[in-house]
DNA sequence: CTGAAAGCGCTTACAG
DNA sequence: CTGAAAGCGCTTACAG
């Protein structure tokens, strides 16, 4: 009947107008299921988020949403909840659903979980891809800023800095940051030490652990938080132990927010616009799905924002000079 | 062929086992599109988030994800980006997609945008519903805590408190909170004043605006932030103006986080477990879709968590007593 | 330019 | 207990 009418086809303008009017009046909505069955396209893109509890993924997800919706794609979110099994199950659902593309907001918990999608011909944006991948792009974008952190701390006389994470086996981004800091600390002759917080978020416990490291002989004089959500935990711990920032210990964290800036002293951060990353990847995805051979947009590098939370290492020359004034 | 085999039906155990093995080996995934076309069920639930930029929705979304995924539903997220037009378009996509249910994380920008879904027989969880709706449930759950804020401030000698929001015309939750605070302030004889921050997040500008209110004759001696993300903005403003918390001005905010607790002085908050709300609603949705006539789980009321950011009103009796010590 | 038919992959009745 | 057929709503060729 009104087959070509709703799309394009050889139809008189008047006829088309009338058909469209009727369709609107009757609230006609073409069935996505039927269309997908026929066209083998679903107009759905999936997003794999390793952990929705981690706020860094939210701007990313938001950007994906914005771009996808603007191009008339719907978005299916998979929250892997840090669990390979959950990830697996949800990705299988996406496979059955036949999403046109899957965007990785971070590395998959288990890479094999992506096989089903790949086999089904789904466009999976990840490392093996052109660099449009958030994963590799992020690693590259963050490196210079990590180095800048090391340079700044070294210049302030710090000799030993601590890298704070929640687990010994950190995720991919934790590993990446650890390596970048190591690469930055070595040429400055700074030691980098790994500090693992225990899972109970008890401020006293955290404080005691940090106290032991900051107030021993040959102390750690600066802490770098592996992730944004770790910063308040560390700060509470320091507060609970009565350790002054930055006089006794400097603090830097990955990831920025209004809270980090509002804190007293304001927190120094390494910040990357993940919003931009999400936007770029999704744009490439939409282009590719439309048949274009689009390359990735370059991602702006992360910035090191120095604020009041870092200062001279206690006992260093810089610190002594400062006190004399 | 293997029709009933993959589901239930009169089939020998051995046959079934062999068919399932073969299906697994060939990575057979039934097509969701074809199934949906036939069954008129998509096994997809939509979530309408008024603004993904607002972090209060994240725990909610997360909970929906968790419950839905566990029940083998996929989740389609709509970020309305605070815009009725964006909302409209995305919801029309969901209608075409034929989602089985739509969960409202907050009020729709335009209620008419939901008509299409309702007409299509989609289960829409909102106010008109049994109270499983996050909207109404939230309003009820927050009221006692809002009252507790007023009681605490009045007991500390505060006579005039400011309600800080980003716009004059706040969203539904802002309105709700304003009304709850009014209802709590009136019996205590406290005045409630509305303070609107200008959109530019410039700390100096915010500071100047707050300074004008806090340091005038008949000053506002306590600020209540309408939303969690407003708190750091207010705190930076106060810091920039050199206003001491809580000595010159007490601060309370809606919404809790590790950051709020880590701040010095620690922020007093009204906190509601939105995670729990998301969990409850989704649970009801899944039950209903399975044909059960499930009622809403009751939502635990919000709590007022008093921390160091509130203190006696400057110049009040309580404040004088404190100073003498 | 327009109508009628085939077929996407599933499920659900119905016939053997 | 098992096989063959009808039909969900669309799109895309093909016949008139």
XYZ file of C-alpha atoms in Angstrom, chain A residues 30-222:
193
model
C 6.723 1.583 11.779
C 7.661 -1.518 13.735
C 11.348 -1.619 14.423
C 11.248 -5.387 14.865
C 9.797 -5.996 11.408
C 12.129 -3.528 9.813
C 15.144 -5.046 11.501
C 14.118 -8.516 10.466
C 14.025 -7.418 6.887
C 16.966 -5.028 6.702
C 19.319 -6.734 9.146
C 19.924 -3.356 10.713
C 18.581 -2.425 14.115
C 19.613 1.215 14.468
C 20.799 0.372 17.937
C 24.291 0.900 19.261
C 25.435 -0.802 22.428
C 27.759 0.747 24.987
C 29.788 -1.410 27.280
C 30.549 0.338 30.550
C 32.879 -1.630 32.814
C 31.307 -0.130 35.922
C 28.575 2.455 36.013
C 29.550 3.134 39.598
C 32.696 4.808 38.337
C 31.732 8.389 37.564
C 34.352 8.844 34.863
C 32.207 6.814 32.499
C 29.197 9.023 32.886
C 30.359 11.898 30.670
C 31.412 9.323 28.121
C 28.042 7.616 28.162
C 26.364 10.955 27.982
C 28.263 11.962 24.889
C 27.507 8.650 23.209
C 23.842 9.177 23.987
C 23.811 12.645 22.558
C 25.468 11.773 19.285
C 23.601 8.511 18.813
C 20.214 10.015 19.541
C 20.896 12.877 17.182
C 21.547 10.335 14.427
C 18.406 8.403 15.306
C 20.195 5.515 16.897
C 18.938 4.108 20.153
C 21.441 3.224 22.836
C 21.589 0.029 24.821
C 23.761 0.240 27.867
C 25.544 -2.695 29.371
C 26.852 -2.235 32.871
C 29.370 -5.011 33.419
C 29.374 -4.294 37.165
C 33.044 -5.276 37.187
C 32.012 -8.872 36.619
C 32.987 -11.007 33.608
C 29.898 -13.159 34.047
C 27.512 -10.213 34.091
C 29.301 -8.780 31.106
C 29.051 -12.019 29.241
C 25.359 -12.403 29.749
C 24.516 -8.852 28.836
C 26.684 -8.917 25.735
C 24.993 -12.112 24.612
C 21.715 -10.273 24.895
C 23.116 -7.525 22.706
C 24.222 -10.106 20.183
C 20.756 -11.596 20.019
C 19.365 -8.101 19.799
C 21.588 -7.525 16.808
C 23.032 -4.149 17.728
C 24.718 -2.501 14.768
C 27.738 -1.454 16.795
C 29.268 -1.802 20.217
C 31.258 1.009 21.766
C 33.642 0.159 24.563
C 33.775 2.808 27.243
C 36.656 0.850 28.724
C 38.301 -2.511 28.232
C 36.076 -5.565 28.325
C 36.447 -7.677 31.418
C 36.888 -10.676 29.201
C 37.749 -10.142 25.590
C 36.181 -13.432 24.565
C 32.841 -11.955 25.538
C 33.054 -9.830 22.421
C 33.445 -12.778 20.068
C 29.730 -13.308 19.663
C 29.229 -9.741 18.542
C 32.163 -9.811 16.167
C 30.911 -13.056 14.654
C 27.511 -11.481 14.157
C 29.111 -8.753 12.087
C 28.697 -6.086 14.713
C 31.057 -3.128 14.506
C 33.083 -3.288 17.707
C 35.132 -0.204 18.490
C 38.194 -1.299 20.355
C 41.965 -1.445 20.357
C 42.444 -3.478 17.233
C 40.651 -0.671 15.461
C 42.056 2.452 13.863
C 42.764 4.293 17.038
C 39.263 5.571 17.256
C 39.164 3.330 20.258
C 38.805 5.096 23.559
C 41.211 2.605 25.072
C 44.327 3.305 23.107
C 43.470 6.937 22.554
C 43.126 7.434 26.285
C 46.444 5.804 27.021
C 48.192 8.120 24.610
C 46.279 11.199 25.673
C 47.120 10.789 29.347
C 50.830 10.108 29.144
C 52.185 13.660 28.874
C 50.080 14.835 31.804
C 51.300 11.953 33.969
C 54.827 12.998 33.161
C 53.995 16.597 34.077
C 52.838 15.402 37.494
C 56.189 13.739 38.083
C 58.106 16.790 36.904
C 56.137 19.102 39.172
C 56.591 16.875 42.222
C 60.299 16.397 41.559
C 60.781 20.144 41.252
C 59.171 20.509 44.688
C 61.736 18.159 46.189
C 59.649 15.007 46.448
C 61.737 11.839 46.414
C 59.177 9.172 47.087
C 55.587 9.199 45.909
C 52.745 6.791 46.492
C 50.285 5.485 43.907
C 47.017 4.719 45.668
C 44.628 2.140 44.270
C 41.850 0.037 45.654
C 43.251 -3.328 44.711
C 46.602 -4.807 44.011
C 45.386 -5.942 40.626
C 44.053 -2.695 39.227
C 42.108 -2.480 36.030
C 43.566 -1.441 32.737
C 43.468 2.281 33.414
C 45.189 1.775 36.767
C 47.929 -0.240 35.109
C 48.349 2.336 32.403
C 48.659 5.156 34.912
C 51.094 3.245 37.068
C 53.313 2.656 34.054
C 53.111 6.267 32.924
C 54.068 7.492 36.394
C 56.934 5.066 36.589
C 58.200 6.278 33.258
C 57.955 9.845 34.540
C 59.453 9.240 37.982
C 62.512 7.249 36.937
C 64.392 9.997 35.056
C 63.837 12.311 38.032
C 65.257 9.732 40.378
C 61.977 9.539 42.289
C 60.781 6.313 43.845
C 57.205 5.217 43.102
C 55.444 3.040 45.625
C 52.152 1.212 45.329
C 49.643 1.654 48.142
C 46.600 -0.571 48.202
C 43.592 0.457 50.252
C 41.593 -2.281 51.862
C 38.038 -2.606 50.647
C 36.277 -1.406 53.786
C 35.914 2.332 53.273
C 36.509 3.054 56.949
C 38.250 6.466 57.224
C 40.152 5.499 60.387
C 41.568 2.391 58.772
C 42.568 4.316 55.672
C 44.055 7.015 57.872
C 46.136 4.537 59.831
C 47.434 2.948 56.653
C 48.390 6.314 55.184
C 49.876 7.478 58.483
C 52.217 4.505 58.494
C 53.530 5.465 55.088
C 53.642 9.242 55.421
C 55.147 9.413 58.891
C 57.775 6.723 58.754
C 61.474 7.273 58.139
C 62.020 7.786 54.406
C 58.391 8.745 54.027
C 56.123 9.037 51.026
C 55.551 12.784 50.644
C 53.010 12.818 47.833
